[in-house]
Amino acid sequence: MQPTVTVLVYSDDASTREQVRLAGGRRPAADLPPVEYLECATLPAVLRTLEEHRVDVCVLDGETAPAGGMGVCRQLKDEVFRCPPVLLLIGRPQDAWLATWSRADAALTHPVDPVAFADALAGLARTRITADA
């Protein structure tokens, strides 16, 4: 098992990034290694982080401006070789079809529900870890 699960968190809102860190915690599931969070507030920072670090899961805020998480997700799925799984945070349940369009691997609504978030994060991390094994 690897020493950490690296999670990229993209949001222009510092409180949303904090909610994600708190909901995921240090270890979202007992069978996973500890989580390291890499925070990004802009699209260029996301692209640079993906280029410079091994990222296991991306958490993208669909409400971020000017580059929303849905468009960023679709761009990453098109442009990043072996793109990590993406958990998309959407503003309303009715936006789930947009999450599908963006090719997100999972979607949850704002505000972040800690139990649902930790479960989704753990599931995506497991898929990445087993894919790399």
mmCIF file of N, CA, C and O in Angstrom, residues 56-106:
data_model
loop_
_atom_site.group_PDB
_atom_site.id
_atom_site.type_symbol
_atom_site.label_atom_id
_atom_site.label_comp_id
_atom_site.label_asym_id
_atom_site.label_seq_id
_atom_site.Cartn_x
_atom_site.Cartn_y
_atom_site.Cartn_z
ATOM 1 N N ASP A 56 -4.137 11.245 -6.670
ATOM 2 C CA ASP A 56 -4.978 10.048 -6.696
ATOM 3 C C ASP A 56 -6.444 10.359 -6.963
ATOM 4 O O ASP A 56 -7.139 9.577 -7.597
ATOM 5 N N VAL A 57 -6.930 11.496 -6.454
ATOM 6 C CA VAL A 57 -8.327 11.902 -6.635
ATOM 7 C C VAL A 57 -8.368 13.422 -6.753
ATOM 8 O O VAL A 57 -7.657 14.123 -6.034
ATOM 9 N N CYS A 58 -9.217 13.911 -7.655
ATOM 10 C CA CYS A 58 -9.469 15.356 -7.768
ATOM 11 C C CYS A 58 -10.866 15.644 -7.234
ATOM 12 O O CYS A 58 -11.819 14.939 -7.577
ATOM 13 N N VAL A 59 -10.972 16.665 -6.413
ATOM 14 C CA VAL A 59 -12.270 17.152 -5.942
ATOM 15 C C VAL A 59 -12.418 18.548 -6.532
ATOM 16 O O VAL A 59 -11.633 19.447 -6.230
ATOM 17 N N LEU A 60 -13.403 18.722 -7.413
ATOM 18 C CA LEU A 60 -13.580 19.980 -8.128
ATOM 19 C C LEU A 60 -14.905 20.620 -7.755
ATOM 20 O O LEU A 60 -15.952 19.961 -7.754
ATOM 21 N N ASP A 61 -14.863 21.905 -7.448
ATOM 22 C CA ASP A 61 -16.056 22.672 -7.100
ATOM 23 C C ASP A 61 -16.711 23.182 -8.381
ATOM 24 O O ASP A 61 -16.138 24.016 -9.087
ATOM 25 N N GLY A 62 -17.897 22.687 -8.659
ATOM 26 C CA GLY A 62 -18.623 23.098 -9.856
ATOM 27 C C GLY A 62 -19.050 24.547 -9.838
ATOM 28 O O GLY A 62 -19.386 25.121 -10.874
ATOM 29 N N GLU A 63 -19.030 25.179 -8.665
ATOM 30 C CA GLU A 63 -19.469 26.565 -8.531
ATOM 31 C C GLU A 63 -18.316 27.565 -8.623
ATOM 32 O O GLU A 63 -18.516 28.759 -8.440
ATOM 33 N N THR A 64 -17.112 27.107 -8.881
ATOM 34 C CA THR A 64 -15.951 27.995 -8.978
ATOM 35 C C THR A 64 -16.037 28.844 -10.240
ATOM 36 O O THR A 64 -16.535 28.399 -11.267
ATOM 37 N N ALA A 65 -15.549 30.081 -10.140
ATOM 38 C CA ALA A 65 -15.522 30.986 -11.289
ATOM 39 C C ALA A 65 -14.109 31.550 -11.431
ATOM 40 O O ALA A 65 -13.402 31.681 -10.439
ATOM 41 N N PRO A 66 -13.660 31.878 -12.604
ATOM 42 C CA PRO A 66 -14.368 31.787 -13.879
ATOM 43 C C PRO A 66 -14.343 30.396 -14.508
ATOM 44 O O PRO A 66 -15.174 30.090 -15.354
ATOM 45 N N ALA A 67 -13.405 29.541 -14.133
ATOM 46 C CA ALA A 67 -13.354 28.191 -14.702
ATOM 47 C C ALA A 67 -14.051 27.243 -13.742
ATOM 48 O O ALA A 67 -13.481 26.844 -12.724
ATOM 49 N N GLY A 68 -15.292 26.896 -14.039
ATOM 50 C CA GLY A 68 -16.074 26.030 -13.164
ATOM 51 C C GLY A 68 -15.566 24.606 -13.169
ATOM 52 O O GLY A 68 -14.952 24.142 -14.132
ATOM 53 N N GLY A 69 -15.819 23.916 -12.074
ATOM 54 C CA GLY A 69 -15.337 22.555 -11.927
ATOM 55 C C GLY A 69 -15.842 21.596 -12.988
ATOM 56 O O GLY A 69 -15.150 20.640 -13.337
ATOM 57 N N MET A 70 -17.034 21.828 -13.527
ATOM 58 C CA MET A 70 -17.560 20.930 -14.557
ATOM 59 C C MET A 70 -16.736 21.021 -15.834
ATOM 60 O O MET A 70 -16.340 20.004 -16.405
ATOM 61 N N GLY A 71 -16.468 22.236 -16.268
ATOM 62 C CA GLY A 71 -15.642 22.427 -17.460
ATOM 63 C C GLY A 71 -14.222 21.964 -17.233
ATOM 64 O O GLY A 71 -13.602 21.368 -18.117
ATOM 65 N N VAL A 72 -13.694 22.213 -16.040
ATOM 66 C CA VAL A 72 -12.339 21.768 -15.701
ATOM 67 C C VAL A 72 -12.285 20.242 -15.729
ATOM 68 O O VAL A 72 -11.344 19.651 -16.270
ATOM 69 N N CYS A 73 -13.305 19.590 -15.199
ATOM 70 C CA CYS A 73 -13.355 18.133 -15.203
ATOM 71 C C CYS A 73 -13.302 17.602 -16.634
ATOM 72 O O CYS A 73 -12.507 16.713 -16.946
ATOM 73 N N ARG A 74 -14.129 18.146 -17.491
ATOM 74 C CA ARG A 74 -14.154 17.683 -18.882
ATOM 75 C C ARG A 74 -12.800 17.911 -19.554
ATOM 76 O O ARG A 74 -12.307 17.056 -20.286
ATOM 77 N N GLN A 75 -12.190 19.062 -19.291
ATOM 78 C CA GLN A 75 -10.874 19.358 -19.853
ATOM 79 C C GLN A 75 -9.836 18.349 -19.354
ATOM 80 O O GLN A 75 -9.032 17.840 -20.131
ATOM 81 N N LEU A 76 -9.845 18.064 -18.067
ATOM 82 C CA LEU A 76 -8.884 17.105 -17.510
ATOM 83 C C LEU A 76 -9.073 15.721 -18.114
ATOM 84 O O LEU A 76 -8.101 15.041 -18.453
ATOM 85 N N LYS A 77 -10.325 15.297 -18.246
ATOM 86 C CA LYS A 77 -10.599 13.974 -18.813
ATOM 87 C C LYS A 77 -10.121 13.891 -20.260
ATOM 88 O O LYS A 77 -9.706 12.825 -20.725
ATOM 89 N N ASP A 78 -10.154 15.015 -20.985
ATOM 90 C CA ASP A 78 -9.695 15.054 -22.377
ATOM 91 C C ASP A 78 -8.182 15.174 -22.496
ATOM 92 O O ASP A 78 -7.591 14.660 -23.439
ATOM 93 N N GLU A 79 -7.542 15.883 -21.567
ATOM 94 C CA GLU A 79 -6.153 16.279 -21.762
ATOM 95 C C GLU A 79 -5.130 15.601 -20.855
ATOM 96 O O GLU A 79 -3.940 15.617 -21.169
ATOM 97 N N VAL A 80 -5.532 15.038 -19.728
ATOM 98 C CA VAL A 80 -4.567 14.475 -18.780
ATOM 99 C C VAL A 80 -4.505 12.966 -18.955
ATOM 100 O O VAL A 80 -5.509 12.271 -18.781
ATOM 101 N N PHE A 81 -3.317 12.474 -19.292
ATOM 102 C CA PHE A 81 -3.102 11.037 -19.437
ATOM 103 C C PHE A 81 -3.315 10.362 -18.093
ATOM 104 O O PHE A 81 -2.789 10.808 -17.079
ATOM 105 N N ARG A 82 -4.114 9.302 -18.064
ATOM 106 C CA ARG A 82 -4.468 8.603 -16.823
ATOM 107 C C ARG A 82 -4.992 9.574 -15.777
ATOM 108 O O ARG A 82 -4.531 9.617 -14.645
ATOM 109 N N CYS A 83 -5.960 10.352 -16.194
ATOM 110 C CA CYS A 83 -6.576 11.347 -15.312
ATOM 111 C C CYS A 83 -7.095 10.672 -14.041
ATOM 112 O O CYS A 83 -7.752 9.635 -14.103
ATOM 113 N N PRO A 84 -6.776 11.272 -12.889
ATOM 114 C CA PRO A 84 -7.307 10.699 -11.637
ATOM 115 C C PRO A 84 -8.830 10.760 -11.631
ATOM 116 O O PRO A 84 -9.432 11.587 -12.330
ATOM 117 N N PRO A 85 -9.480 9.908 -10.839
ATOM 118 C CA PRO A 85 -10.929 10.015 -10.715
ATOM 119 C C PRO A 85 -11.314 11.381 -10.143
ATOM 120 O O PRO A 85 -10.562 11.967 -9.361
ATOM 121 N N VAL A 86 -12.476 11.860 -10.560
ATOM 122 C CA VAL A 86 -12.932 13.197 -10.175
ATOM 123 C C VAL A 86 -14.240 13.107 -9.401
ATOM 124 O O VAL A 86 -15.203 12.474 -9.846
ATOM 125 N N LEU A 87 -14.244 13.775 -8.248
ATOM 126 C CA LEU A 87 -15.452 13.962 -7.441
ATOM 127 C C LEU A 87 -15.867 15.414 -7.621
ATOM 128 O O LEU A 87 -15.107 16.319 -7.292
ATOM 129 N N LEU A 88 -17.022 15.625 -8.197
ATOM 130 C CA LEU A 88 -17.498 16.963 -8.519
ATOM 131 C C LEU A 88 -18.521 17.423 -7.490
ATOM 132 O O LEU A 88 -19.456 16.688 -7.166
ATOM 133 N N LEU A 89 -18.321 18.629 -6.965
ATOM 134 C CA LEU A 89 -19.291 19.234 -6.045
ATOM 135 C C LEU A 89 -20.206 20.132 -6.854
ATOM 136 O O LEU A 89 -19.742 21.070 -7.507
ATOM 137 N N ILE A 90 -21.506 19.831 -6.837
ATOM 138 C CA ILE A 90 -22.464 20.588 -7.639
ATOM 139 C C ILE A 90 -23.393 21.388 -6.732
ATOM 140 O O ILE A 90 -23.585 21.049 -5.571
ATOM 141 N N GLY A 91 -23.955 22.444 -7.299
ATOM 142 C CA GLY A 91 -24.788 23.353 -6.527
ATOM 143 C C GLY A 91 -26.164 22.814 -6.193
ATOM 144 O O GLY A 91 -26.715 23.133 -5.144
ATOM 145 N N ARG A 92 -26.732 22.001 -7.081
ATOM 146 C CA ARG A 92 -28.090 21.492 -6.855
ATOM 147 C C ARG A 92 -28.220 20.115 -7.477
ATOM 148 O O ARG A 92 -27.530 19.813 -8.445
ATOM 149 N N PRO A 93 -29.077 19.283 -6.929
ATOM 150 C CA PRO A 93 -29.239 17.928 -7.474
ATOM 151 C C PRO A 93 -29.618 17.931 -8.960
ATOM 152 O O PRO A 93 -29.238 17.024 -9.697
ATOM 153 N N GLN A 94 -30.316 18.970 -9.409
ATOM 154 C CA GLN A 94 -30.729 19.047 -10.811
ATOM 155 C C GLN A 94 -29.538 19.191 -11.765
ATOM 156 O O GLN A 94 -29.683 19.033 -12.978
ATOM 157 N N ASP A 95 -28.349 19.504 -11.222
ATOM 158 C CA ASP A 95 -27.158 19.649 -12.057
ATOM 159 C C ASP A 95 -26.436 18.329 -12.286
ATOM 160 O O ASP A 95 -25.365 18.299 -12.899
ATOM 161 N N ALA A 96 -27.012 17.226 -11.823
ATOM 162 C CA ALA A 96 -26.352 15.923 -11.978
ATOM 163 C C ALA A 96 -26.103 15.591 -13.442
ATOM 164 O O ALA A 96 -25.089 14.971 -13.771
ATOM 165 N N TRP A 97 -26.982 15.995 -14.339
ATOM 166 C CA TRP A 97 -26.769 15.714 -15.756
ATOM 167 C C TRP A 97 -25.514 16.427 -16.268
ATOM 168 O O TRP A 97 -24.800 15.906 -17.127
ATOM 169 N N LEU A 98 -25.219 17.619 -15.715
ATOM 170 C CA LEU A 98 -23.997 18.326 -16.108
ATOM 171 C C LEU A 98 -22.761 17.599 -15.587
ATOM 172 O O LEU A 98 -21.715 17.587 -16.241
ATOM 173 N N ALA A 99 -22.873 17.002 -14.428
ATOM 174 C CA ALA A 99 -21.761 16.205 -13.902
ATOM 175 C C ALA A 99 -21.493 15.018 -14.829
ATOM 176 O O ALA A 99 -20.342 14.666 -15.077
ATOM 177 N N THR A 100 -22.562 14.421 -15.353
ATOM 178 C CA THR A 100 -22.409 13.326 -16.308
ATOM 179 C C THR A 100 -21.740 13.835 -17.582
ATOM 180 O O THR A 100 -20.822 13.204 -18.108
ATOM 181 N N TRP A 101 -22.183 14.986 -18.076
ATOM 182 C CA TRP A 101 -21.577 15.590 -19.266
ATOM 183 C C TRP A 101 -20.085 15.833 -19.053
ATOM 184 O O TRP A 101 -19.266 15.623 -19.945
ATOM 185 N N SER A 102 -19.705 16.256 -17.865
ATOM 186 C CA SER A 102 -18.303 16.586 -17.582
ATOM 187 C C SER A 102 -17.441 15.341 -17.416
ATOM 188 O O SER A 102 -16.232 15.443 -17.351
ATOM 189 N N ARG A 103 -18.073 14.174 -17.330
ATOM 190 C CA ARG A 103 -17.405 12.879 -17.155
ATOM 191 C C ARG A 103 -16.833 12.691 -15.755
ATOM 192 O O ARG A 103 -15.845 11.986 -15.570
ATOM 193 N N ALA A 104 -17.454 13.346 -14.777
ATOM 194 C CA ALA A 104 -17.051 13.161 -13.381
ATOM 195 C C ALA A 104 -17.328 11.712 -12.977
ATOM 196 O O ALA A 104 -18.287 11.099 -13.440
ATOM 197 N N ASP A 105 -16.488 11.182 -12.115
ATOM 198 C CA ASP A 105 -16.655 9.812 -11.642
ATOM 199 C C ASP A 105 -17.688 9.724 -10.520
ATOM 200 O O ASP A 105 -18.257 8.661 -10.282
ATOM 201 N N ALA A 106 -17.906 10.845 -9.827
ATOM 202 C CA ALA A 106 -18.919 10.926 -8.769
ATOM 203 C C ALA A 106 -19.290 12.391 -8.596
ATOM 204 O O ALA A 106 -18.519 13.281 -8.947
#
